Amino acid sequence: MNFIYKCSLNIRNLPGKSNISARTIVAIVVPIVVAMLLFILGFCFITKRAKKKYTLAKDGDDITTPESLQFDLATIEAATNKFSAKLGEGGFGEVYKGKLPNGQEIAVKRLSKGSGQGTEEFKNEVVVLAKLQHRNLVRLLGFCLEGKETLLVYEFVPNKSLDYFLFDTDRQGELTWQLRYKIIGGIARGILYLHEDSQLRIIHRDLKASNILLDAEMNSKISDFGMARMFDVDQTRGNTNRIVGTYGYMSPEYAMHGQFSLKSDVYSFGVLVLEIISGKKNSSFYESDYAEDLLSYAWKLWKEGNPLKLLDPTVAQSYSENEVVRCINIGLLCVQEDPEDRPTMKTIVLMFNSYSITLAVPKQPAFYNRTDADMPSMGLKFDDSRSVGFPVSINEASISELYPR
């Protein structure tokens, strides 16, 4: 009002303007002031909104949120014919095949009430997968939390899980060396994406054969992110007193001391590589008195200069000796005891893509013996380690909780 009053005085004092009334002055000045105020408010609003949009785009949360992926129970019941087409069963529950109204095939993971995967793990898997898009990761389509039902909806992957073929004597022969090499490369690229190339830095913590799914072209897809940990981009390691994962795939520093890092996944990847090459499971390997587990068996063959003896005998003669030996070398580098000696996934992918890179000589793998006495009596929960909904072996146990020494 002071501004209006001053304007009024100025106008009154102008020559030839003595007859202009105060009402006329107010009628002229007030709209100008209001227009100026509206312009300032509008400018502030647009600036703030643009800044918010930039922040959301930067964080990657502007398109996909867990809420946008939510299905209603009626839709899922109709798609699965009320959960009639069962694909498999694991410690976290059962998985069913379905088809959405648009014709897309899906796999629905129906979590059991008594499963080791509680609400936190469920939310974790939804949040993690909602932010990840890569050809070597299983794709989350949605979820449902309604009534007593807790459901995850995935893309349907027709060729089941890797261990369905790898550890079955009747199916091992279907995995030619070319397919095995392709699967190894796909797993490596998927882990690299998790570690380096996604919007988040993610440690999977439960990489194993039953968590590698195979699509129609036998491309590998990493699944089951219920135990994954999200890090800031500049964070590479952490500690926990709650161990999750699967014996035989856990790095020793994680299993015994709760220390996990990107190199924990690298160790698990190394075990997977040696399993894919040999067709033998690390956790149940038996080779008379020659070696007590797969890693020590592979190491002894390497030291003796006979690495090709590790190759699954069901693999036909159409394989590259150089590729096999190089993969064994990479696998042994990944399972070295000191995490600092293990290569990063970026280096591993480069090793696969370029034969001009000279591989380091591996050191002795990490060996640690586990007996029932070593396992704490409190806090243990097991699942049957079956992958997202497909028939697999039943000898493996994923640990949902384990408190280290």
mmCIF file of C-alpha atoms in Angstrom, residues 119-253:
data_model
loop_
_atom_site.group_PDB
_atom_site.id
_atom_site.type_symbol
_atom_site.label_atom_id
_atom_site.label_comp_id
_atom_site.label_asym_id
_atom_site.label_seq_id
_atom_site.Cartn_x
_atom_site.Cartn_y
_atom_site.Cartn_z
ATOM 1 C CA THR A 119 8.070 -58.539 4.351
ATOM 2 C CA GLU A 120 11.438 -56.797 4.344
ATOM 3 C CA GLU A 121 12.961 -59.215 1.820
ATOM 4 C CA PHE A 122 9.826 -58.940 -0.291
ATOM 5 C CA LYS A 123 9.974 -55.142 -0.368
ATOM 6 C CA ASN A 124 13.696 -55.313 -1.013
ATOM 7 C CA GLU A 125 13.257 -57.510 -4.070
ATOM 8 C CA VAL A 126 10.516 -55.272 -5.480
ATOM 9 C CA VAL A 127 12.481 -52.051 -4.963
ATOM 10 C CA VAL A 128 15.695 -53.516 -6.380
ATOM 11 C CA LEU A 129 14.163 -55.156 -9.441
ATOM 12 C CA ALA A 130 11.960 -52.166 -10.189
ATOM 13 C CA LYS A 131 15.134 -50.148 -10.795
ATOM 14 C CA LEU A 132 16.982 -52.755 -12.869
ATOM 15 C CA GLN A 133 16.698 -53.409 -16.594
ATOM 16 C CA HIS A 134 19.230 -55.669 -18.293
ATOM 17 C CA ARG A 135 18.975 -58.598 -20.706
ATOM 18 C CA ASN A 136 20.837 -60.846 -18.252
ATOM 19 C CA LEU A 137 18.571 -60.096 -15.295
ATOM 20 C CA VAL A 138 15.129 -61.590 -14.820
ATOM 21 C CA ARG A 139 12.491 -58.908 -15.337
ATOM 22 C CA LEU A 140 10.011 -58.061 -12.604
ATOM 23 C CA LEU A 141 6.590 -57.221 -14.023
ATOM 24 C CA GLY A 142 4.785 -56.503 -10.782
ATOM 25 C CA PHE A 143 3.684 -57.614 -7.350
ATOM 26 C CA CYS A 144 0.588 -58.032 -5.219
ATOM 27 C CA LEU A 145 0.000 -57.447 -1.511
ATOM 28 C CA GLU A 146 -3.655 -58.195 -0.907
ATOM 29 C CA GLY A 147 -5.312 -60.004 1.960
ATOM 30 C CA LYS A 148 -3.055 -62.870 2.989
ATOM 31 C CA GLU A 149 -1.371 -63.073 -0.410
ATOM 32 C CA THR A 150 2.163 -61.900 -1.095
ATOM 33 C CA LEU A 151 3.023 -62.341 -4.776
ATOM 34 C CA LEU A 152 5.772 -61.429 -7.204
ATOM 35 C CA VAL A 153 5.099 -61.416 -10.942
ATOM 36 C CA TYR A 154 8.034 -62.114 -13.283
ATOM 37 C CA GLU A 155 8.533 -62.607 -16.977
ATOM 38 C CA PHE A 156 8.185 -66.284 -17.804
ATOM 39 C CA VAL A 157 11.524 -67.915 -18.611
ATOM 40 C CA PRO A 158 10.819 -71.188 -20.472
ATOM 41 C CA ASN A 159 14.063 -73.129 -20.022
ATOM 42 C CA LYS A 160 13.962 -73.273 -16.255
ATOM 43 C CA SER A 161 17.112 -72.801 -14.182
ATOM 44 C CA LEU A 162 20.728 -73.637 -14.926
ATOM 45 C CA ASP A 163 20.988 -76.449 -12.387
ATOM 46 C CA TYR A 164 17.984 -78.150 -13.991
ATOM 47 C CA PHE A 165 20.356 -78.998 -16.846
ATOM 48 C CA LEU A 166 23.791 -78.769 -15.267
ATOM 49 C CA PHE A 167 23.457 -81.308 -12.464
ATOM 50 C CA ASP A 168 21.091 -83.768 -14.129
ATOM 51 C CA THR A 169 22.904 -86.657 -15.798
ATOM 52 C CA ASP A 170 20.110 -86.995 -18.363
ATOM 53 C CA ARG A 171 20.269 -83.333 -19.405
ATOM 54 C CA GLN A 172 23.943 -82.389 -19.033
ATOM 55 C CA GLY A 173 24.643 -83.346 -22.629
ATOM 56 C CA GLU A 174 22.241 -80.651 -23.838
ATOM 57 C CA LEU A 175 24.659 -78.029 -22.574
ATOM 58 C CA THR A 176 27.274 -77.946 -25.306
ATOM 59 C CA TRP A 177 30.494 -76.043 -24.678
ATOM 60 C CA GLN A 178 29.226 -73.204 -26.864
ATOM 61 C CA LEU A 179 26.117 -72.904 -24.677
ATOM 62 C CA ARG A 180 28.131 -73.096 -21.454
ATOM 63 C CA TYR A 181 30.503 -70.389 -22.658
ATOM 64 C CA LYS A 182 27.527 -68.223 -23.642
ATOM 65 C CA ILE A 183 25.888 -68.731 -20.232
ATOM 66 C CA ILE A 184 29.101 -67.833 -18.382
ATOM 67 C CA GLY A 185 29.471 -64.638 -20.417
ATOM 68 C CA GLY A 186 25.848 -63.649 -19.785
ATOM 69 C CA ILE A 187 26.200 -64.127 -16.027
ATOM 70 C CA ALA A 188 29.375 -62.020 -16.045
ATOM 71 C CA ARG A 189 27.651 -59.174 -17.911
ATOM 72 C CA GLY A 190 24.664 -59.309 -15.554
ATOM 73 C CA ILE A 191 26.846 -59.057 -12.447
ATOM 74 C CA LEU A 192 28.883 -56.252 -14.020
ATOM 75 C CA TYR A 193 25.643 -54.343 -14.562
ATOM 76 C CA LEU A 194 24.731 -54.797 -10.896
ATOM 77 C CA HIS A 195 28.161 -53.723 -9.682
ATOM 78 C CA GLU A 196 29.011 -50.887 -12.056
ATOM 79 C CA ASP A 197 26.452 -49.941 -14.687
ATOM 80 C CA SER A 198 23.035 -49.728 -13.009
ATOM 81 C CA GLN A 199 21.623 -46.707 -11.202
ATOM 82 C CA LEU A 200 22.536 -48.424 -7.946
ATOM 83 C CA ARG A 201 25.523 -50.485 -6.829
ATOM 84 C CA ILE A 202 24.126 -53.891 -5.891
ATOM 85 C CA ILE A 203 25.672 -56.944 -4.254
ATOM 86 C CA HIS A 204 23.491 -59.961 -5.012
ATOM 87 C CA ARG A 205 24.764 -62.184 -2.139
ATOM 88 C CA ASP A 206 23.081 -65.368 -3.369
ATOM 89 C CA LEU A 207 24.515 -66.160 -6.796
ATOM 90 C CA LYS A 208 24.193 -69.879 -7.552
ATOM 91 C CA ALA A 209 23.143 -72.210 -10.338
ATOM 92 C CA SER A 210 19.510 -72.362 -9.228
ATOM 93 C CA ASN A 211 19.275 -68.561 -9.387
ATOM 94 C CA ILE A 212 20.389 -68.450 -13.016
ATOM 95 C CA LEU A 213 17.396 -68.782 -15.342
ATOM 96 C CA LEU A 214 17.592 -69.628 -19.058
ATOM 97 C CA ASP A 215 15.318 -68.073 -21.664
ATOM 98 C CA ALA A 216 14.177 -69.567 -24.970
ATOM 99 C CA GLU A 217 17.568 -68.824 -26.581
ATOM 100 C CA MET A 218 19.432 -70.139 -23.493
ATOM 101 C CA ASN A 219 20.496 -66.640 -22.473
ATOM 102 C CA SER A 220 21.275 -66.523 -18.765
ATOM 103 C CA LYS A 221 19.206 -64.318 -16.473
ATOM 104 C CA ILE A 222 20.141 -63.668 -12.850
ATOM 105 C CA SER A 223 17.154 -63.974 -10.524
ATOM 106 C CA ASP A 224 16.125 -63.819 -6.861
ATOM 107 C CA PHE A 225 17.147 -60.445 -5.429
ATOM 108 C CA GLY A 226 15.505 -60.916 -2.029
ATOM 109 C CA MET A 227 18.908 -60.981 -0.328
ATOM 110 C CA ALA A 228 20.588 -58.254 -2.381
ATOM 111 C CA ARG A 229 22.153 -55.189 -0.786
ATOM 112 C CA MET A 230 22.050 -51.750 -2.366
ATOM 113 C CA PHE A 231 25.061 -49.476 -1.971
ATOM 114 C CA ASP A 232 25.931 -45.915 -2.861
ATOM 115 C CA VAL A 233 28.022 -45.696 -6.006
ATOM 116 C CA ASP A 234 31.175 -44.956 -3.975
ATOM 117 C CA GLN A 235 30.616 -47.803 -1.486
ATOM 118 C CA THR A 236 32.130 -51.217 -2.149
ATOM 119 C CA ARG A 237 31.907 -53.228 1.087
ATOM 120 C CA GLY A 238 30.046 -53.686 4.341
ATOM 121 C CA ASN A 239 29.682 -55.828 7.448
ATOM 122 C CA THR A 240 26.718 -57.688 8.851
ATOM 123 C CA ASN A 241 25.889 -60.036 11.687
ATOM 124 C CA ARG A 242 23.116 -61.580 9.591
ATOM 125 C CA ILE A 243 24.527 -63.901 6.956
ATOM 126 C CA VAL A 244 22.407 -64.824 3.948
ATOM 127 C CA GLY A 245 23.338 -66.956 1.004
ATOM 128 C CA THR A 246 24.266 -70.536 0.182
ATOM 129 C CA TYR A 247 27.144 -72.609 1.485
ATOM 130 C CA GLY A 248 29.496 -73.614 -1.282
ATOM 131 C CA TYR A 249 28.998 -70.237 -2.979
ATOM 132 C CA MET A 250 29.784 -67.935 -0.032
ATOM 133 C CA SER A 251 33.190 -66.322 0.144
ATOM 134 C CA PRO A 252 35.086 -67.308 3.310
ATOM 135 C CA GLU A 253 35.347 -63.763 4.661
#
